[in-house]
PDB file of C-alpha atoms in Angstrom:
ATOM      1  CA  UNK A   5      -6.621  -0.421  57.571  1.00 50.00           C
ATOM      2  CA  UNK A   6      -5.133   2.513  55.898  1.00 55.00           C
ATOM      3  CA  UNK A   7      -4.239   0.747  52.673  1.00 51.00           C
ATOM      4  CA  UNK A   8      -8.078  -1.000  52.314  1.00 50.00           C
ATOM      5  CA  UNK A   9      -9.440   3.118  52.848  1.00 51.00           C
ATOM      6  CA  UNK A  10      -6.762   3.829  49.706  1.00 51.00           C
ATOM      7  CA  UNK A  11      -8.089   1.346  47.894  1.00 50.00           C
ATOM      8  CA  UNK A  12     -11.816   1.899  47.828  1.00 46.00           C
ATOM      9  CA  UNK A  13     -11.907   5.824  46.555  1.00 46.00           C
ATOM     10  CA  UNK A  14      -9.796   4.820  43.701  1.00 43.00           C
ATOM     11  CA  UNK A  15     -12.071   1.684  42.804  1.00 41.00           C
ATOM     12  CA  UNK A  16     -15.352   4.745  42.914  1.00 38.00           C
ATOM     13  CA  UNK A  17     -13.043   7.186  40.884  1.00 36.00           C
ATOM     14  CA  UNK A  18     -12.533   4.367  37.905  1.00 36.00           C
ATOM     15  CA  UNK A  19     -15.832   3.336  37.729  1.00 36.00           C
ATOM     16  CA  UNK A  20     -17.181   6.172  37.324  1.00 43.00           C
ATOM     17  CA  UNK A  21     -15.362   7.046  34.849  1.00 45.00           C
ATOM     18  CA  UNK A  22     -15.798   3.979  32.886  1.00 53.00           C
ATOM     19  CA  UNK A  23     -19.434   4.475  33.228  1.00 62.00           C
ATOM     20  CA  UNK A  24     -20.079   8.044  32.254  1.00 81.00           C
ATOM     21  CA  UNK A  25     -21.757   9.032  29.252  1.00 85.00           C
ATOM     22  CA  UNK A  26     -20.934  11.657  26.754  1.00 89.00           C
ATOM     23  CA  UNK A  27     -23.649  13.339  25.658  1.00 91.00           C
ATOM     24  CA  UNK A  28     -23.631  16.009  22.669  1.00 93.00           C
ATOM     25  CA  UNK A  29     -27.431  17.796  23.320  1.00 93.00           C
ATOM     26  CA  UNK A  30     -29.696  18.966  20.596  1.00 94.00           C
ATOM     27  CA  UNK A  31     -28.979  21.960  19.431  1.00 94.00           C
ATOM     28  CA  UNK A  32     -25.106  21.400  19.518  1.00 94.00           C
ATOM     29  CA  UNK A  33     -22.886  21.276  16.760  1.00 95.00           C
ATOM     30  CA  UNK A  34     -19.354  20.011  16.630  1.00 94.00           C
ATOM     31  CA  UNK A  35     -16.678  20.026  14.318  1.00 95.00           C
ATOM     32  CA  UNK A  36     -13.630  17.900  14.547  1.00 93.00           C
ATOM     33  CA  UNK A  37     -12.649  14.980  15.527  1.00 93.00           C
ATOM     34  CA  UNK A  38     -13.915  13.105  18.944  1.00 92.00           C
ATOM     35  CA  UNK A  39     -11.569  10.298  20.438  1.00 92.00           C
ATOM     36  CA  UNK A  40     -13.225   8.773  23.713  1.00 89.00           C
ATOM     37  CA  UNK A  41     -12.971   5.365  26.065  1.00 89.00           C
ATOM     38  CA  UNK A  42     -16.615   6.140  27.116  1.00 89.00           C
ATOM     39  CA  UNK A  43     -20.214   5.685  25.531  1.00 92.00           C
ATOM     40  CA  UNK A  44     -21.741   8.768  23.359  1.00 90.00           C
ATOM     41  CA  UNK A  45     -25.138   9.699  23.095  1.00 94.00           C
ATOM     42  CA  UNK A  46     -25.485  11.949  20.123  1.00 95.00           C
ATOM     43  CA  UNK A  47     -28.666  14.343  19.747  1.00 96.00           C
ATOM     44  CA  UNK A  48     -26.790  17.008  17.997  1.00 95.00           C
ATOM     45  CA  UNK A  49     -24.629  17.422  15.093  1.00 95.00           C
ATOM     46  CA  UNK A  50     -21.322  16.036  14.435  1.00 95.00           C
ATOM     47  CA  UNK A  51     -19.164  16.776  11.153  1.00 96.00           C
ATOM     48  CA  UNK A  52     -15.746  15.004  11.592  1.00 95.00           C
ATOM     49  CA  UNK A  53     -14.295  12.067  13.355  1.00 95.00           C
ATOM     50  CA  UNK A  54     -15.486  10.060  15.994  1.00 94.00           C
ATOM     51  CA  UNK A  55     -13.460   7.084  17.355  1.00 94.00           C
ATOM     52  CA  UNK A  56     -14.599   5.212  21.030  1.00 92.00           C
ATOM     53  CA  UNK A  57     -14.282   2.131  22.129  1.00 90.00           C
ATOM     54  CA  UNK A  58     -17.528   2.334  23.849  1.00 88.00           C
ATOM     55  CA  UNK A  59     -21.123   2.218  22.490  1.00 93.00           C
ATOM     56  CA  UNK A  60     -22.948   5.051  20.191  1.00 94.00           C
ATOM     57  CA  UNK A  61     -26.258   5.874  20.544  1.00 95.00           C
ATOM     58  CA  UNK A  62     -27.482   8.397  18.454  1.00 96.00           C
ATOM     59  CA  UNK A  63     -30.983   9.786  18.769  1.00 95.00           C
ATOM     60  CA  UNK A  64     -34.027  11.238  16.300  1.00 96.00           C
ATOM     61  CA  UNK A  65     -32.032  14.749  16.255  1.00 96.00           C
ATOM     62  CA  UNK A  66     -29.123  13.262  15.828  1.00 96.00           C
ATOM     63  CA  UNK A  67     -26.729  13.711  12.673  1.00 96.00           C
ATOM     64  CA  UNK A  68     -23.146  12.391  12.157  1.00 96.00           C
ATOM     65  CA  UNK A  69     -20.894  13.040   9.180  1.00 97.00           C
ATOM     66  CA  UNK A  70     -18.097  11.617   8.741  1.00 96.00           C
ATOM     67  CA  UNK A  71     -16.305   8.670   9.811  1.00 96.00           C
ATOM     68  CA  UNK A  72     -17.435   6.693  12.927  1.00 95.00           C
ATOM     69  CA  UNK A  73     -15.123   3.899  14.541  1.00 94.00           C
ATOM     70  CA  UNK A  74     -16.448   2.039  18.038  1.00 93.00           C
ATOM     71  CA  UNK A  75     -17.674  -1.112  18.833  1.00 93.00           C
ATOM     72  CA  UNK A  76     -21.389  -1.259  19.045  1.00 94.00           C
ATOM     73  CA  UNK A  77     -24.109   2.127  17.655  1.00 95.00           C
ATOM     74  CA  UNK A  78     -27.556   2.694  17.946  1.00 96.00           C
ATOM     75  CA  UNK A  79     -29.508   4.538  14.913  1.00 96.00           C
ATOM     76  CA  UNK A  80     -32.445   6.435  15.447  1.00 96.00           C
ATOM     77  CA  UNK A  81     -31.070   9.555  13.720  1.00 96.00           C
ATOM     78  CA  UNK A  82     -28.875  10.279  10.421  1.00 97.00           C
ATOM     79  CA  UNK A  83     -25.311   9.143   9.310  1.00 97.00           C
ATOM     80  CA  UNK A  84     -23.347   9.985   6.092  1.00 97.00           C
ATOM     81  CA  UNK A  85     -19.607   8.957   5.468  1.00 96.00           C
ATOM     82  CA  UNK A  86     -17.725   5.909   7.109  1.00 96.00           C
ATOM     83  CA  UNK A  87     -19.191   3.491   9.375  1.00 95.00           C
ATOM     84  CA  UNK A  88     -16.954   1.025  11.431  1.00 94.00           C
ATOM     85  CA  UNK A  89     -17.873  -1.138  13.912  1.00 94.00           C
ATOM     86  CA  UNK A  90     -16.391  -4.423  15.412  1.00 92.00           C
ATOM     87  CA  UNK A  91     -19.876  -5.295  17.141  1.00 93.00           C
ATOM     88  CA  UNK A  92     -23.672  -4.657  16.204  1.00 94.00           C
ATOM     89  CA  UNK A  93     -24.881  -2.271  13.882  1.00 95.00           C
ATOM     90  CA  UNK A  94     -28.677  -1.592  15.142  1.00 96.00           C
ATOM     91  CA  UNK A  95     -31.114   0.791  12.799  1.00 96.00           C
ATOM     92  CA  UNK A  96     -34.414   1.373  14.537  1.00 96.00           C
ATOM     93  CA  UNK A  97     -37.304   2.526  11.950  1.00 95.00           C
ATOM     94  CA  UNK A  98     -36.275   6.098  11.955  1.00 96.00           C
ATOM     95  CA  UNK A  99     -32.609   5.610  10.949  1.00 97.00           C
ATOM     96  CA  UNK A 100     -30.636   7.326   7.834  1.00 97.00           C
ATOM     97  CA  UNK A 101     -27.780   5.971   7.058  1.00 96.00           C
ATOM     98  CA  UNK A 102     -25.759   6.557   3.789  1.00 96.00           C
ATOM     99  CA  UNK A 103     -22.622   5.874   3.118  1.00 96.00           C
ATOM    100  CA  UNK A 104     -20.070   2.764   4.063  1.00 95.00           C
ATOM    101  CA  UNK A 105     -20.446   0.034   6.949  1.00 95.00           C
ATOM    102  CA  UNK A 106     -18.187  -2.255   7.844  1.00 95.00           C
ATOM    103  CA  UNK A 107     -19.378  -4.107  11.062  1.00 94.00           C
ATOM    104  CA  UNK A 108     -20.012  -7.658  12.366  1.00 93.00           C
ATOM    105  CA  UNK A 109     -23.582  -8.099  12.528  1.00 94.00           C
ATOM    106  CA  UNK A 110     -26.562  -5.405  11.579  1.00 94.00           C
ATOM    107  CA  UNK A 111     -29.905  -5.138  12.448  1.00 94.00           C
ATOM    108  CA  UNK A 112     -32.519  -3.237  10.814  1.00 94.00           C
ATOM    109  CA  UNK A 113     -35.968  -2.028  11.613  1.00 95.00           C
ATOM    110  CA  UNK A 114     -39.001  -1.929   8.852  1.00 95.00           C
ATOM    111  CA  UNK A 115     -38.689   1.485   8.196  1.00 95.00           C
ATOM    112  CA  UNK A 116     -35.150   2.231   8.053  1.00 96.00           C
ATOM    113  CA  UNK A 117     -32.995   3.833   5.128  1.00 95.00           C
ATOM    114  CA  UNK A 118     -30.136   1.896   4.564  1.00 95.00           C
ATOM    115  CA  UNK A 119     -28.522   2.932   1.334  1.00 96.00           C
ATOM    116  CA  UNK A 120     -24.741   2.289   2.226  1.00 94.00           C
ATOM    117  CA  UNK A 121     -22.281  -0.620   0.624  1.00 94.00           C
ATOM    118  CA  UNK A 122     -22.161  -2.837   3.288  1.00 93.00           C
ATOM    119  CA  UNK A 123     -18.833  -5.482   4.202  1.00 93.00           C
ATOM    120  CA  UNK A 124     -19.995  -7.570   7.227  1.00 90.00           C
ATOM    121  CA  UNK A 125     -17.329 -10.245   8.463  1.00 82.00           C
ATOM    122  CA  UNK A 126     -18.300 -12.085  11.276  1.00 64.00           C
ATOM    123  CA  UNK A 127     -14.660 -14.212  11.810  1.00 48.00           C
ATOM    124  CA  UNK A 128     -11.521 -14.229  10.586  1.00 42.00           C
ATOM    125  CA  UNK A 129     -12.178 -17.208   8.988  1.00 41.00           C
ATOM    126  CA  UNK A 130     -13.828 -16.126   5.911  1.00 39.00           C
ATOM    127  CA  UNK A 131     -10.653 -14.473   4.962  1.00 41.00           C
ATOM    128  CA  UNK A 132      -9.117 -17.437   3.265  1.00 46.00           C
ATOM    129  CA  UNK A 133     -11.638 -18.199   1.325  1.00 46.00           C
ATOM    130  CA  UNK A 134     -11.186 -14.559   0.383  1.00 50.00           C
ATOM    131  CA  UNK A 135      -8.605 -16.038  -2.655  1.00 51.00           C
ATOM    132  CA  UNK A 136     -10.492 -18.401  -3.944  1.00 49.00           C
ATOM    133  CA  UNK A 137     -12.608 -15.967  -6.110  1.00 47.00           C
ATOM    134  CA  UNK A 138      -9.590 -15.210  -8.356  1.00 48.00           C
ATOM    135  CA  UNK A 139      -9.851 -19.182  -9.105  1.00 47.00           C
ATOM    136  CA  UNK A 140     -13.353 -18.995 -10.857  1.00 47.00           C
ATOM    137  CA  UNK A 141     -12.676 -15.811 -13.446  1.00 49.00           C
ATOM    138  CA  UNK A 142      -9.884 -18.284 -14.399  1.00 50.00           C
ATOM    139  CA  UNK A 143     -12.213 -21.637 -14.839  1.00 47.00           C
ATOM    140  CA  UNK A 144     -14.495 -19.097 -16.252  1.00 48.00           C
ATOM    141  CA  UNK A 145     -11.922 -18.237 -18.985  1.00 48.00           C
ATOM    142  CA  UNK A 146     -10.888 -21.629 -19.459  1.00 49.00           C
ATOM    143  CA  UNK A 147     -15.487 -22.432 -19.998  1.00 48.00           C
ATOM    144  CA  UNK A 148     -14.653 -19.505 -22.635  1.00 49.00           C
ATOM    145  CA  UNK A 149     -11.753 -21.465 -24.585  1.00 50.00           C
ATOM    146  CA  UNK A 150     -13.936 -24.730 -24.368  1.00 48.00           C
ATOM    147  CA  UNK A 151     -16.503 -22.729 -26.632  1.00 50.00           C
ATOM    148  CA  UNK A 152     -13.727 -21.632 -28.869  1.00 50.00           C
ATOM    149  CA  UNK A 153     -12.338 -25.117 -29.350  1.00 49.00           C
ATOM    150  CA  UNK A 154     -16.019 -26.516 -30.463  1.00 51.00           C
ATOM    151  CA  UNK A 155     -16.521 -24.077 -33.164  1.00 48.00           C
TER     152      UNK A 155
END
């Protein structure tokens, strides 16, 4: 009996925790870096560093700069700098984003700015073929020397 009431408060305790959200409010700016396990909802500002293994939302007010490393992120607001994700990039028609993304798969809204370089890999699969490209600037040197040859 006494080990099954032990049990149950700490089962409550890390829930919770795993379920809270961090929320940064309108109006609130923060610089520095942010390291989390939890899910952010961004209204305010952030200059620096944020790194969670959770999801990012970040809202019409909402302004990041810097670099950004989680899994999944919401745009509805503004991003400049570094963008990694291992999940979904999502831009709904408000969205800013400038910069760099790396992430797995994006989605994008009619009415979003997207003017970032953009490196999407889906598997780790697509890295061998990776150094094959070195291959063609060398057939297309050897098309070159064909020409040469003719003339």
């Amino acid at each position: 009996m006494f080990s099954s009431d032990n049990k149950k408060p700490k089962q409550v305790t890390t829930m919770e925790t795993s379920t809270q959200q961090n929320i940064i409010a309108q109006g609130t700016k923060i610089v520095g870096d942010i390291a989390s396990q939890g899910p952010f909802r961004i209204d305010g500002t952030v200059e620096g560093n944020v790194k969670t293994s959770g999801k990012v939302v970040v809202g019409k007010s909402g302004f990041i700069k810097g670099t950004l490393q989680g899994e999944n992120a919401d745009f509805e607001g503004k991003f400049s700098g570094k963008l990694i994700l291992s999940g979904t990039l999502s831009l709904k028609s408000t969205a800013h984003i400038e910069g760099e993304v790396h992430t797995s798969k994006l989605a994008v809204e009619p009415g979003a700015t997207f003017n970032a370089t953009c490196s999407m890999k889906g598997t780790v699969k697509a890295l061998p073929n990776e150094p094959a490209k070195p291959t063609q600037p060398q057939s297309q040197a050897e098309a070159i020397k064909k020409p040469e040859r003719q003339a």
